[in-house]
Structures are given as C-alpha cells and as structure tokens.
XYZ file of N, CA and C in Angstrom:
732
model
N 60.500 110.006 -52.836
C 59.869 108.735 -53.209
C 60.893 107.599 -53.147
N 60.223 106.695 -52.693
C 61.532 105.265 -52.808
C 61.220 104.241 -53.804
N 62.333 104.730 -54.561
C 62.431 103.613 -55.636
C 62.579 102.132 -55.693
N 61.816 101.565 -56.517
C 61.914 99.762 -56.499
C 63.111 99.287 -57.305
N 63.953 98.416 -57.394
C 64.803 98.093 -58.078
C 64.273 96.745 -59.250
N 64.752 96.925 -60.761
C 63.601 95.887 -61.728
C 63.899 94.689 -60.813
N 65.255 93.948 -60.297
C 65.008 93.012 -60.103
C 64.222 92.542 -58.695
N 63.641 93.348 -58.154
C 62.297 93.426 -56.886
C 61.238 93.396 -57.626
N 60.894 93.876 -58.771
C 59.527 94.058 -59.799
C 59.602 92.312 -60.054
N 60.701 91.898 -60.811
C 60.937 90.684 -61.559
C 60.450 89.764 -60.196
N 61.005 89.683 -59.348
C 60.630 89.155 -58.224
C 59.210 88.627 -57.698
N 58.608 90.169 -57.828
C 57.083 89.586 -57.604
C 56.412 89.269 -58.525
N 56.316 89.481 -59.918
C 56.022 88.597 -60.853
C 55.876 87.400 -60.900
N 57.279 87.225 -60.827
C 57.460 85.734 -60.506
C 56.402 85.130 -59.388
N 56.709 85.302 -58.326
C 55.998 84.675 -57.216
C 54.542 84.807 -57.471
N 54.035 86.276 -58.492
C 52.948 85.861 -58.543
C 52.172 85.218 -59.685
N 53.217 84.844 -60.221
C 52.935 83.381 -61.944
C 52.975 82.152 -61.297
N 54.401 82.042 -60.170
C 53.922 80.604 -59.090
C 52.664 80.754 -58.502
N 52.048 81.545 -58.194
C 50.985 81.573 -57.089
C 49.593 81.302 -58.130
N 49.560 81.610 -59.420
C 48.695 81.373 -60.556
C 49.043 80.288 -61.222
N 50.213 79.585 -61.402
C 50.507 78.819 -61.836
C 49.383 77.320 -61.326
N 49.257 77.196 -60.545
C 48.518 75.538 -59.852
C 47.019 76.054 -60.103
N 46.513 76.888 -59.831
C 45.286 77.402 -60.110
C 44.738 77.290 -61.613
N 45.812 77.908 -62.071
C 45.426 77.745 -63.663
C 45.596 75.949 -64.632
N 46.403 75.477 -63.663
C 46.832 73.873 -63.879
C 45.352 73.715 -63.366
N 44.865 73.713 -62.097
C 43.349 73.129 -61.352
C 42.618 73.283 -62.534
N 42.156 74.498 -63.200
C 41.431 74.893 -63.925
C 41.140 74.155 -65.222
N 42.681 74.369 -65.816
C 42.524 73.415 -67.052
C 41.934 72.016 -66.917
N 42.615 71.242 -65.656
C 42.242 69.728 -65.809
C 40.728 69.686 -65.573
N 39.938 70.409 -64.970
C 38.629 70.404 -64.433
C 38.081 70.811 -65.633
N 38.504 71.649 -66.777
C 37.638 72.179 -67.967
C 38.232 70.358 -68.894
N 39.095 69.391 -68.873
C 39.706 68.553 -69.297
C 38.221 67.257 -69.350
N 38.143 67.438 -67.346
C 37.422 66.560 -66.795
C 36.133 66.764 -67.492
N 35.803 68.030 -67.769
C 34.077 67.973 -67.720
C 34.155 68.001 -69.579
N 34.588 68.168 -70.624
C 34.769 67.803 -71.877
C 35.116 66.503 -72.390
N 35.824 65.273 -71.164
C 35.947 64.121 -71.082
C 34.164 63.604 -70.394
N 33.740 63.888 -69.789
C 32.585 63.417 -69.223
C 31.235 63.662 -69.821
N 31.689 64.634 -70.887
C 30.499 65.383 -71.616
C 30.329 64.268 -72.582
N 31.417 64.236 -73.134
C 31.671 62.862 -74.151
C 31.147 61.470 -73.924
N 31.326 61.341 -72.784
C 30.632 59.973 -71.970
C 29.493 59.878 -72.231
N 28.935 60.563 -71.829
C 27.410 61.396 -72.039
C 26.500 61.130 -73.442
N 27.795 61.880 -73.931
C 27.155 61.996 -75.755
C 27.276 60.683 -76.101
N 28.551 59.536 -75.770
C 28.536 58.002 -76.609
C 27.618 57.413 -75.633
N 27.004 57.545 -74.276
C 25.693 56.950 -73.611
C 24.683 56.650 -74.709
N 24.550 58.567 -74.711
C 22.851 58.464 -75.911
C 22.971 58.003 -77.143
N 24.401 58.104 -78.001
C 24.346 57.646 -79.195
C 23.747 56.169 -79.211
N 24.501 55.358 -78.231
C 24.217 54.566 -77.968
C 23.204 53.469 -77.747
N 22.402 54.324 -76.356
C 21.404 54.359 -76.340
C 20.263 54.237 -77.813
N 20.336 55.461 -77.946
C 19.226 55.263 -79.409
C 19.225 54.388 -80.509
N 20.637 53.971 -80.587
C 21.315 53.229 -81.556
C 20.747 52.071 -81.125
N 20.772 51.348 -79.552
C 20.550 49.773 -79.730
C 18.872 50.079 -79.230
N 18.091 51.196 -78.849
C 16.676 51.269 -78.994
C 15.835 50.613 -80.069
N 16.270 50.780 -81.168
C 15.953 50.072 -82.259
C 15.867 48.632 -82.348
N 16.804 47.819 -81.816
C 16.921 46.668 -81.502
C 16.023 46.203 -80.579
N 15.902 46.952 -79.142
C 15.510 46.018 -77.873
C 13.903 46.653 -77.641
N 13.398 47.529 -78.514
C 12.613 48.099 -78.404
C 11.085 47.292 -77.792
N 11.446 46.176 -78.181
C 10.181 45.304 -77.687
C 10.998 44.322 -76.656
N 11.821 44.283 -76.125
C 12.582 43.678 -75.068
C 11.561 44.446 -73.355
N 10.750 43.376 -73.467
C 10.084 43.943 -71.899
C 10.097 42.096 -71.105
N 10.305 42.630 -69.711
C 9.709 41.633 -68.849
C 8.760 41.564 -68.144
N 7.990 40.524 -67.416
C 6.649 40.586 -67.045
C 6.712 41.838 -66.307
N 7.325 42.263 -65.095
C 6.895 42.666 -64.422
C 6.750 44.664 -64.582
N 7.624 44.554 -66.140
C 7.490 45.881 -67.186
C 6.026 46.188 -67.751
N 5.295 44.887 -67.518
C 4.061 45.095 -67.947
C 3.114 45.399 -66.397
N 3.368 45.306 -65.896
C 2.437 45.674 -64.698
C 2.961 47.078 -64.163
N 4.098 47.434 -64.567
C 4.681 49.110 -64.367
C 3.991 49.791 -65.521
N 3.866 49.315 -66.711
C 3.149 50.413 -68.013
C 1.598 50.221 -67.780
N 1.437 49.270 -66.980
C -0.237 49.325 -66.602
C -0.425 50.002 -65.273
N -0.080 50.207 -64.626
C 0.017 51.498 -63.677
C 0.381 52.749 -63.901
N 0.932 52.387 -64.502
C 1.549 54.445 -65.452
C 0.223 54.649 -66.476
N -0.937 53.374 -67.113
C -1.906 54.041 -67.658
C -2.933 54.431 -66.531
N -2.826 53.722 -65.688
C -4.021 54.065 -64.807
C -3.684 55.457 -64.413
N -2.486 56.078 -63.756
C -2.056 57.404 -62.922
C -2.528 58.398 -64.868
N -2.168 57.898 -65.744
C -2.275 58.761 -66.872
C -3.598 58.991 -67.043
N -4.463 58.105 -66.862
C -5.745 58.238 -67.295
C -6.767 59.136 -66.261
N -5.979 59.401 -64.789
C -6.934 59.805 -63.614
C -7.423 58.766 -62.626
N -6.955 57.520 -62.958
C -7.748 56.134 -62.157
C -6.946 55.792 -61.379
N -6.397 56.911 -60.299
C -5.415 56.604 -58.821
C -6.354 55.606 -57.842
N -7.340 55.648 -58.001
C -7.736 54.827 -57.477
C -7.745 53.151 -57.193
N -7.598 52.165 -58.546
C -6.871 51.696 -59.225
C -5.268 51.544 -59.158
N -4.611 52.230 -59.356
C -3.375 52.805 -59.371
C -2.395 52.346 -58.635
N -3.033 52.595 -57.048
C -2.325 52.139 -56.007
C -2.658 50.414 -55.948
N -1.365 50.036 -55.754
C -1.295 48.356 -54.889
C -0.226 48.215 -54.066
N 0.070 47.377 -53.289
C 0.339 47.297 -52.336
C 1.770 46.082 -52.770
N 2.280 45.975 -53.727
C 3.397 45.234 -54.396
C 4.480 45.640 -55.422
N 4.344 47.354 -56.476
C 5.169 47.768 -56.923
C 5.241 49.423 -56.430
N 6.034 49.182 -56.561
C 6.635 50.931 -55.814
C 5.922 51.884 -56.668
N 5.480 53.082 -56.462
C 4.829 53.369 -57.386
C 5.590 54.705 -58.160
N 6.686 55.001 -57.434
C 7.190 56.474 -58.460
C 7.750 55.983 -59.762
N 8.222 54.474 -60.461
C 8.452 54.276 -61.827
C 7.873 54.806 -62.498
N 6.174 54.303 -61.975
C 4.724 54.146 -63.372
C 4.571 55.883 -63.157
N 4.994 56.601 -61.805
C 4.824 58.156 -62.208
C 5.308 58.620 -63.181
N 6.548 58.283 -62.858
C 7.672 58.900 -63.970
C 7.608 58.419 -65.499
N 6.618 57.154 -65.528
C 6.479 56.800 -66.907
C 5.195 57.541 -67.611
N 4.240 58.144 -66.433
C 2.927 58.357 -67.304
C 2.840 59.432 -68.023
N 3.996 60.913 -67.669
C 4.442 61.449 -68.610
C 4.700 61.528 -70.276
N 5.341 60.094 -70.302
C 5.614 59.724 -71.577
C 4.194 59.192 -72.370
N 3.682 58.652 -71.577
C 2.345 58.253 -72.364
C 1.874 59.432 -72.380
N 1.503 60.151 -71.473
C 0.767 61.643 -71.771
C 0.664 62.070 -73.132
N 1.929 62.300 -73.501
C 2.668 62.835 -74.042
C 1.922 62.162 -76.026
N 1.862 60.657 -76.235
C 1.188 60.123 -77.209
C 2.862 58.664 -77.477
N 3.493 58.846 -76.746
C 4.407 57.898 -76.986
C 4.231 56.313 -76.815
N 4.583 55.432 -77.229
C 4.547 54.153 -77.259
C 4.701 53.543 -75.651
N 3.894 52.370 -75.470
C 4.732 52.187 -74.149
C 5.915 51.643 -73.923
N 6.268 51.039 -74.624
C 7.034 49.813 -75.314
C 8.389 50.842 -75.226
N 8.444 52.020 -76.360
C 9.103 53.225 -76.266
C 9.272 53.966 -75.249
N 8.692 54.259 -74.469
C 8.511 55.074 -73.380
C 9.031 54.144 -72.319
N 9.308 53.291 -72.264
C 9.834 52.533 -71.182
C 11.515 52.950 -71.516
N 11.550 52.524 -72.422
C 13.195 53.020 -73.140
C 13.871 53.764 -72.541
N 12.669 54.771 -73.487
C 13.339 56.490 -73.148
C 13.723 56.941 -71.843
N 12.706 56.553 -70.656
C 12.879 56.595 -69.301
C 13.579 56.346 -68.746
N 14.263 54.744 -69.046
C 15.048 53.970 -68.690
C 16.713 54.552 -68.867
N 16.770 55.289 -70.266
C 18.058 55.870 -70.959
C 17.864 57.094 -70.039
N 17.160 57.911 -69.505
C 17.185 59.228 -68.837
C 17.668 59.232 -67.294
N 16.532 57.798 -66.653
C 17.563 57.291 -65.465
C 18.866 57.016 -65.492
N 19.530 56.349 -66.615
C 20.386 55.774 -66.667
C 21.575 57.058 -66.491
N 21.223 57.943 -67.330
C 21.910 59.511 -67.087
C 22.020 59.910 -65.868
N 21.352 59.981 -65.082
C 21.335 60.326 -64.059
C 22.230 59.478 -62.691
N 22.177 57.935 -63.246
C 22.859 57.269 -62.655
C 24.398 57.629 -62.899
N 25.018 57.799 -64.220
C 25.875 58.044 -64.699
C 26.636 59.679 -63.788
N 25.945 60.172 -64.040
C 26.060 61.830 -63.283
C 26.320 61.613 -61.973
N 25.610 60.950 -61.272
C 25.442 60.746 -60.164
C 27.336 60.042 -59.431
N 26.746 59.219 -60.911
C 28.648 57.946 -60.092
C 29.642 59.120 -60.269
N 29.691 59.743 -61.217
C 30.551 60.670 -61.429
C 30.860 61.673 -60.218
N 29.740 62.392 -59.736
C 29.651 62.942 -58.860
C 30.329 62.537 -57.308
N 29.562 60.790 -56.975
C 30.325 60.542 -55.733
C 31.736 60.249 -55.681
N 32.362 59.816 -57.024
C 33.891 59.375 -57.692
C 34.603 60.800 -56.550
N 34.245 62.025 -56.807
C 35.058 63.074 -55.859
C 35.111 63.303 -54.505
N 34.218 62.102 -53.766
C 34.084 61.975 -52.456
C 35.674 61.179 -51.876
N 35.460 60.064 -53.201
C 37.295 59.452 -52.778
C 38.241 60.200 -53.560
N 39.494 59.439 -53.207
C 40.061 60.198 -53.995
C 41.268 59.054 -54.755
N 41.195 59.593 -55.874
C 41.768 58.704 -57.116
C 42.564 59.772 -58.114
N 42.872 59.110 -59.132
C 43.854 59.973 -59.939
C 42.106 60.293 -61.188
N 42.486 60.982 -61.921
C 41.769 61.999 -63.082
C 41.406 60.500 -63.772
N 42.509 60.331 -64.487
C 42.758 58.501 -65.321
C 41.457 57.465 -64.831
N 41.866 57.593 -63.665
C 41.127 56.106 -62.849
C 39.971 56.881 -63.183
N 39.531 57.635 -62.930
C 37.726 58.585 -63.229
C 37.361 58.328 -64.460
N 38.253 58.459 -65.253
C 37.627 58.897 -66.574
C 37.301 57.139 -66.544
N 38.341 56.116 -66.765
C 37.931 55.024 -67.080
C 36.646 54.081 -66.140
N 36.602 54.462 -65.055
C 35.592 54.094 -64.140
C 33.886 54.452 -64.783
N 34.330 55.892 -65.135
C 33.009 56.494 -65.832
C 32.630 56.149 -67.094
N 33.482 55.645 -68.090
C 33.196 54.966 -69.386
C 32.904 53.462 -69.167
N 33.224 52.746 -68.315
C 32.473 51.416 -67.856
C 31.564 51.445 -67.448
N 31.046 52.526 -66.332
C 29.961 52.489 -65.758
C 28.554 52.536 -67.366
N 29.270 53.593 -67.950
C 28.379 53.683 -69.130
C 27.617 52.505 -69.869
N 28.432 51.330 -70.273
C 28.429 50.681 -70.791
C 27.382 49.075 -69.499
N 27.338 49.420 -68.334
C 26.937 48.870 -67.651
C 25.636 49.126 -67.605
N 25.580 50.626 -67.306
C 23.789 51.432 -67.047
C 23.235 51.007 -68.433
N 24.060 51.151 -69.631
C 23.248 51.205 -70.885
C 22.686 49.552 -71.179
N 23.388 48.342 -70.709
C 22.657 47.317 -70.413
C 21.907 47.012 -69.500
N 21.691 47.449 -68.282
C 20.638 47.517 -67.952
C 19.349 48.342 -68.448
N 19.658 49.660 -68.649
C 18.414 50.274 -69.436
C 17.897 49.363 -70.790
N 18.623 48.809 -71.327
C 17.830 48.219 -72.628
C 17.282 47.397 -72.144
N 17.936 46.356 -71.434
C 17.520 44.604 -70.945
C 15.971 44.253 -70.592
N 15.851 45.243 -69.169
C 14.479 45.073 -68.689
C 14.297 46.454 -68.031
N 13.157 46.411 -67.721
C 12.369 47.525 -67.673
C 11.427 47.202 -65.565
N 12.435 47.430 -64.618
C 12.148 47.210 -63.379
C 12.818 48.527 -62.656
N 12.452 48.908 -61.624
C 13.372 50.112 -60.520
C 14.177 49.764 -60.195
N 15.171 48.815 -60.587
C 16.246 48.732 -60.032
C 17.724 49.256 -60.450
N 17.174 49.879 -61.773
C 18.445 51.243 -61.936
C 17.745 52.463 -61.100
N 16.776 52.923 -61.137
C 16.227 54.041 -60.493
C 16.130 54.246 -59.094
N 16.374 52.747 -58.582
C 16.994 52.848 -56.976
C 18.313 52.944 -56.950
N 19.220 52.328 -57.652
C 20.384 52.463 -57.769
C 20.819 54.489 -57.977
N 20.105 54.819 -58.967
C 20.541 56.258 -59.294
C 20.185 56.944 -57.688
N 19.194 56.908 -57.061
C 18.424 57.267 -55.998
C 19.309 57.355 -54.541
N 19.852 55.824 -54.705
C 20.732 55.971 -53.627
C 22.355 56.319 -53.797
N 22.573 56.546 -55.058
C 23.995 57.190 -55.236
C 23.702 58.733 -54.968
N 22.412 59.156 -55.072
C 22.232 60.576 -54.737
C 22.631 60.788 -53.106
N 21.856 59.929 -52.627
C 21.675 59.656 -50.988
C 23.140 59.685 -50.734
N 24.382 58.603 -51.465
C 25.272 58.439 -50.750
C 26.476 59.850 -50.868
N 26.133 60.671 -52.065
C 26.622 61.792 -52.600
C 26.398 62.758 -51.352
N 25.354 62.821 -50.459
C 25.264 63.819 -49.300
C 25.612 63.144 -48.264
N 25.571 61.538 -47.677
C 25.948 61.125 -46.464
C 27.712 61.029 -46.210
N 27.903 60.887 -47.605
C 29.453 60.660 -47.109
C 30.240 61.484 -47.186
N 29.631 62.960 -47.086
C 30.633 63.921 -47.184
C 31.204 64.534 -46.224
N 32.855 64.764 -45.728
C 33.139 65.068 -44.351
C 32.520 66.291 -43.792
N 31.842 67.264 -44.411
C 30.866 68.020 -43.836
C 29.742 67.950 -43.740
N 29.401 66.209 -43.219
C 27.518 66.548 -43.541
C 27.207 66.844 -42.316
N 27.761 66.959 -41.038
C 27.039 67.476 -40.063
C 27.126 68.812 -39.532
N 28.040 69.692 -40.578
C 27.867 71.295 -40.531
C 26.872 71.645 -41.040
N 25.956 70.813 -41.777
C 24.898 71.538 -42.617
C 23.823 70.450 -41.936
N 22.823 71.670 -41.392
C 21.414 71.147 -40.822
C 20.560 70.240 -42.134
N 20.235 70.767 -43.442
C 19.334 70.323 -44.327
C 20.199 69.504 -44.642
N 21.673 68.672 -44.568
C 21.659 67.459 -44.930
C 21.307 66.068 -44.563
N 20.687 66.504 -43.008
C 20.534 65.525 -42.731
C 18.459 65.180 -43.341
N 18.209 66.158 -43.344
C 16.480 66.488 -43.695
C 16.514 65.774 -45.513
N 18.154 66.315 -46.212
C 18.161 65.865 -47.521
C 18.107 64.534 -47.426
N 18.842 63.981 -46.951
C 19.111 62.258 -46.804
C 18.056 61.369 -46.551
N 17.062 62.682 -45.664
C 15.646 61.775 -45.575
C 14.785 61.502 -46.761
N 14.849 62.653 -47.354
C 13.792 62.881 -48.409
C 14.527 62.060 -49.295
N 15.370 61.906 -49.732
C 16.170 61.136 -50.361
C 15.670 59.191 -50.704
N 15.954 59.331 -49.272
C 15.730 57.355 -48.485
C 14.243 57.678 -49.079
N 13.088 58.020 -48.589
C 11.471 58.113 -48.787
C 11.719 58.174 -50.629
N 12.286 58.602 -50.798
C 11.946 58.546 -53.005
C 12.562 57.038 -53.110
N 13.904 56.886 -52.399
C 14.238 55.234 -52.631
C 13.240 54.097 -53.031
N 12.669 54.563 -51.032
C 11.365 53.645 -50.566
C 10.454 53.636 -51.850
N 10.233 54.663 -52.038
C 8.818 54.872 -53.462
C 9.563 54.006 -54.386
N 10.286 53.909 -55.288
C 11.018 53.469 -56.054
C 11.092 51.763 -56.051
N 11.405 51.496 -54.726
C 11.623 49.851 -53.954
C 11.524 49.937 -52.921
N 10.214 49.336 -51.900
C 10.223 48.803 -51.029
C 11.595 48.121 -50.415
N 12.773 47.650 -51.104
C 13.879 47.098 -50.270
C 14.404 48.499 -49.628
N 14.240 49.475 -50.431
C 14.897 50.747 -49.833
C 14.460 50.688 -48.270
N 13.622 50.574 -47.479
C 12.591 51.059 -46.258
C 14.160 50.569 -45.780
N 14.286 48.821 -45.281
C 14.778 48.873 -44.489
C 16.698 49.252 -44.788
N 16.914 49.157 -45.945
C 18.296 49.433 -46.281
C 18.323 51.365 -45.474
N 17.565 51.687 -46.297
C 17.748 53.051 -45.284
C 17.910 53.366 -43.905
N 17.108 52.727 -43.518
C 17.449 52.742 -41.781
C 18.555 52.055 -41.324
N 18.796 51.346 -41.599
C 20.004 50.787 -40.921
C 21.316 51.687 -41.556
N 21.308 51.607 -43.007
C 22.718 52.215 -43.263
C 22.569 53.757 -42.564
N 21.655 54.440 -42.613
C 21.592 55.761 -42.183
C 22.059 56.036 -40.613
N 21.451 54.866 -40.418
C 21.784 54.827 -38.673
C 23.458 54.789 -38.710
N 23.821 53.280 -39.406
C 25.222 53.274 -39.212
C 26.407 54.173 -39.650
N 25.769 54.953 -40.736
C 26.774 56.376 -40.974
C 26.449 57.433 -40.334
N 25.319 57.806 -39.338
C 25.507 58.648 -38.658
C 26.384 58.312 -37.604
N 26.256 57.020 -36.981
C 27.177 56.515 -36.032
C 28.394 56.612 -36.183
N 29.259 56.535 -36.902
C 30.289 56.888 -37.726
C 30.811 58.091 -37.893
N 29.969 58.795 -38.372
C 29.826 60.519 -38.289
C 30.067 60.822 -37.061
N 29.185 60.149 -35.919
C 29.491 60.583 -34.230
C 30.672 60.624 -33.746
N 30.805 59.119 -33.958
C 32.846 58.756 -33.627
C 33.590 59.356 -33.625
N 33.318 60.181 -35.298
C 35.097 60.613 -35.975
C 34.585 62.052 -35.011
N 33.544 62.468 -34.771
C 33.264 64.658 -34.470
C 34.245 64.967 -33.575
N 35.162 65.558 -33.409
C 36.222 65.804 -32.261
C 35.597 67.071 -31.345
N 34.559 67.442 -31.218
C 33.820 68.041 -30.265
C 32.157 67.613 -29.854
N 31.585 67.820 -28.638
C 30.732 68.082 -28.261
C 29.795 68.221 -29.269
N 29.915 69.873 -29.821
C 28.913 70.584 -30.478
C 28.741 69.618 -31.897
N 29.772 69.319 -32.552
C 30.066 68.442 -33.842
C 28.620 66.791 -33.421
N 29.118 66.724 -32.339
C 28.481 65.612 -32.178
C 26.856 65.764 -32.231
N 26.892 66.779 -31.454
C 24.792 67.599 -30.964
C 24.283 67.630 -32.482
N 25.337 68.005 -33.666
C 24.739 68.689 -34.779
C 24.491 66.954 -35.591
N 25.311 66.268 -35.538
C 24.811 64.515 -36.158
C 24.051 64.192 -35.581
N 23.884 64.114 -34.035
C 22.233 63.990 -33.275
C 21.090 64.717 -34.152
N 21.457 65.783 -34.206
C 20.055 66.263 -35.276
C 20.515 65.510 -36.397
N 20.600 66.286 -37.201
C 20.672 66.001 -38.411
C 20.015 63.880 -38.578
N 20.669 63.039 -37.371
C 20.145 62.138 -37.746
C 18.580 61.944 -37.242
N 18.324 62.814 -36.679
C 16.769 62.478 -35.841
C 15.970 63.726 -37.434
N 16.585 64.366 -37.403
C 15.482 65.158 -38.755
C 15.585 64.448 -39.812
N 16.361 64.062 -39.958
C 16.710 63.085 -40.983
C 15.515 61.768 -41.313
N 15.571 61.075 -40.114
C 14.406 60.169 -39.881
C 12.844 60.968 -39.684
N 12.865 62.333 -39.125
C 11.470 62.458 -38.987
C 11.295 62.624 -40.592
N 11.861 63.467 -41.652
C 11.263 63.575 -42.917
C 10.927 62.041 -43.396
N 12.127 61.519 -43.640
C 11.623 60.335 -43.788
C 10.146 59.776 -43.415
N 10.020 59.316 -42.467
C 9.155 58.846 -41.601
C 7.647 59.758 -42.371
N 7.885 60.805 -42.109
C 6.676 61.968 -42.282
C 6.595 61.621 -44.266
N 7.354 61.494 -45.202
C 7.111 61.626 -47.015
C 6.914 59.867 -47.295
C-alpha cells in the first residue's frame, strides 16, 4: 500500500476549505440579501396599513370609474363592463375585493399596496440583471419602497400596475440568454398583451421597444443559429401578443 504523508492530507484540506471558502461567502451574503429585502417588505406593509387609515378616502375621478367597472364585472354585467377608454384588467383585479364584502374605497387600497409589492419584487429582481455592489441594492430597494408606497396611497389609476407589468417584461427581455430559450420570447408577448390590458399606452410602447431589443439581441448573437433563434423568439413573441 502507498502511504500519504499528513502534510499531503493537510494539503488537500486546505485547497478544499479554499475551494468552499467563496461558496460559503456567496451563500451567506445571498441569505444577508434576502433577510435585508424581507425587511423591506415587512416596513412596505407596516407602512402601508399604517398611512391606510389616513388616505383611505383619498380617490381621484378617474378611481371612480375603475370601482364602477369592477362592480359591473362583480355583479355579472360584462356587458356593461366593457368600454372602449379604461383598460380593463384594474377593475378585474379589483372585483375580487368587492366579492369578497370589502369597501371600495378600501379595496382600492389594498390592491394598490399588493401591486405595489409586486412592483417592489419585481425592481429587486431586475437590480441582478446589472451589476452593482449588495449596498447600492439594498439602498435602491428601500427608496423604491417609499416611492411605490406614495403612489399606492395618492391615487388609485394603472399606472403602478403598468409600471409593475413592464418591469416583469423587462426582467425576461434583458437577459443575456433570452434567445436560448424559445418561451421567452412567447413570455414577453404575453407579458406586453397584460401591459396593453392594464394601459392602452402599453400597445404601442411594446412594439417598438420589443422590436428595438430584439434588434439589439440580433447585433450582439456571434452566430448564425443565435441569430435564427431572436428571429423566432421575436416573431412568436409578436404572434402571442397580437393573438391575447
């Protein structure tokens, strides 16, 4: 048998505590990151509920023609329902809450604070597309907080819920692998079409920016095949669209 000598044992130890060493550093800061962001989270809603009390009757006109479409979809009167001037997935997402026996007044709130989460999640999310230090995140994400949470109280319009909508959108277009994956370009559609529902400004913002980051996408592909796969992806992309 051939014997190891301790300091050959000591040896690979070592190399393999360096080789665990950065991994276990990755680890910690990422369990750091998401207990820092959780927190964000938790002073959002405190928040939130805290100045609910206050703004609770804080509506603008056009909050009243969204809670009167969320009664019509609540009541069965789609017929009604539809017009041809507010987007209509808000008053969806609001008729829930009435369902439910909640205030409208309230229920605009609550909705508003749940988008606003989502917006929040969302910024967080695309923050790892660039790249910045941990620091710059955390403080980026505690402003943003304090931004969404004035808009959710203020007024009651889709224009945080397009905002959350298209940070989703931009979370799959700008990633350096979106043209290895076929369903991102089909995601991006379905994506733009909930915008559209949300705000009519979405229709044409979608097409053009979509166009111009696939174009972009084309440029940088250093092959052929790279390129065939952003050709799809941007033509499926537009048929979902087009088709929801």
């Amino acid at each position: 048998m051939q014997s190891v000598s301790p300091s050959a044992n000591r040896g690979e130890k070592r190399r393999a505590m360096e080789t665990k060493a950065p991994n276990m550093y990755k680890s910690s800061l990422q369990r750091g990151s998401r207990r820092v962001f959780l927190l964000a989270l938790l002073l959002y809603a405190i928040l939130g509920l805290f100045f609910l009390y206050f703004y609770r009757y804080q509506l603008d006109p056009d909050g009243v023609s969204y809670i009167s479409i969320a009664e019509k979809y609540a009541s069965g009167d789609f017929q009604r329902a539809v017009n041809g001037y507010w987007g209509p997935l808000l008053s969806w997402l609001l008729a829930p809450f009435l369902l439910l026996g909640i205030p409208p007044l309230i229920s605009t709130k609550l909705l508003s604070l749940c988008i606003g989460a989502l917006a929040i999640v969302c910024f967080r999310s695309l923050s790892y597309t660039f790249q910045m230090s941990e620091n710059i995140r955390r403080v980026l994400v505690f402003s943003v907080v304090l931004i969404v949470l004035q808009f959710a109280m203020w007024i009651f319009t889709p224009d945080l819920l397009l905002t959350s909508v298209l940070l989703c959108y931009f979370i799959v277009i700008f990633r350096t692998d979106y043209a290895e994956r076929t369903h991102k370009g089909a995601l991006c559609g379905a994506i733009g079409a909930i915008a559209y529902l949300a705000k009519s400004y979405a229709f044409a913002f979608f097409l053009l920016h979509f166009f111009i980051l696939n174009g972009l996408h084309y440029l940088r592909s250093p092959t052929k095949e790279n390129k065939r796969k952003v050709l799809r992806n941007y033509i499926l992309g537009l048929a979902v669209f087009c088709v929801l």
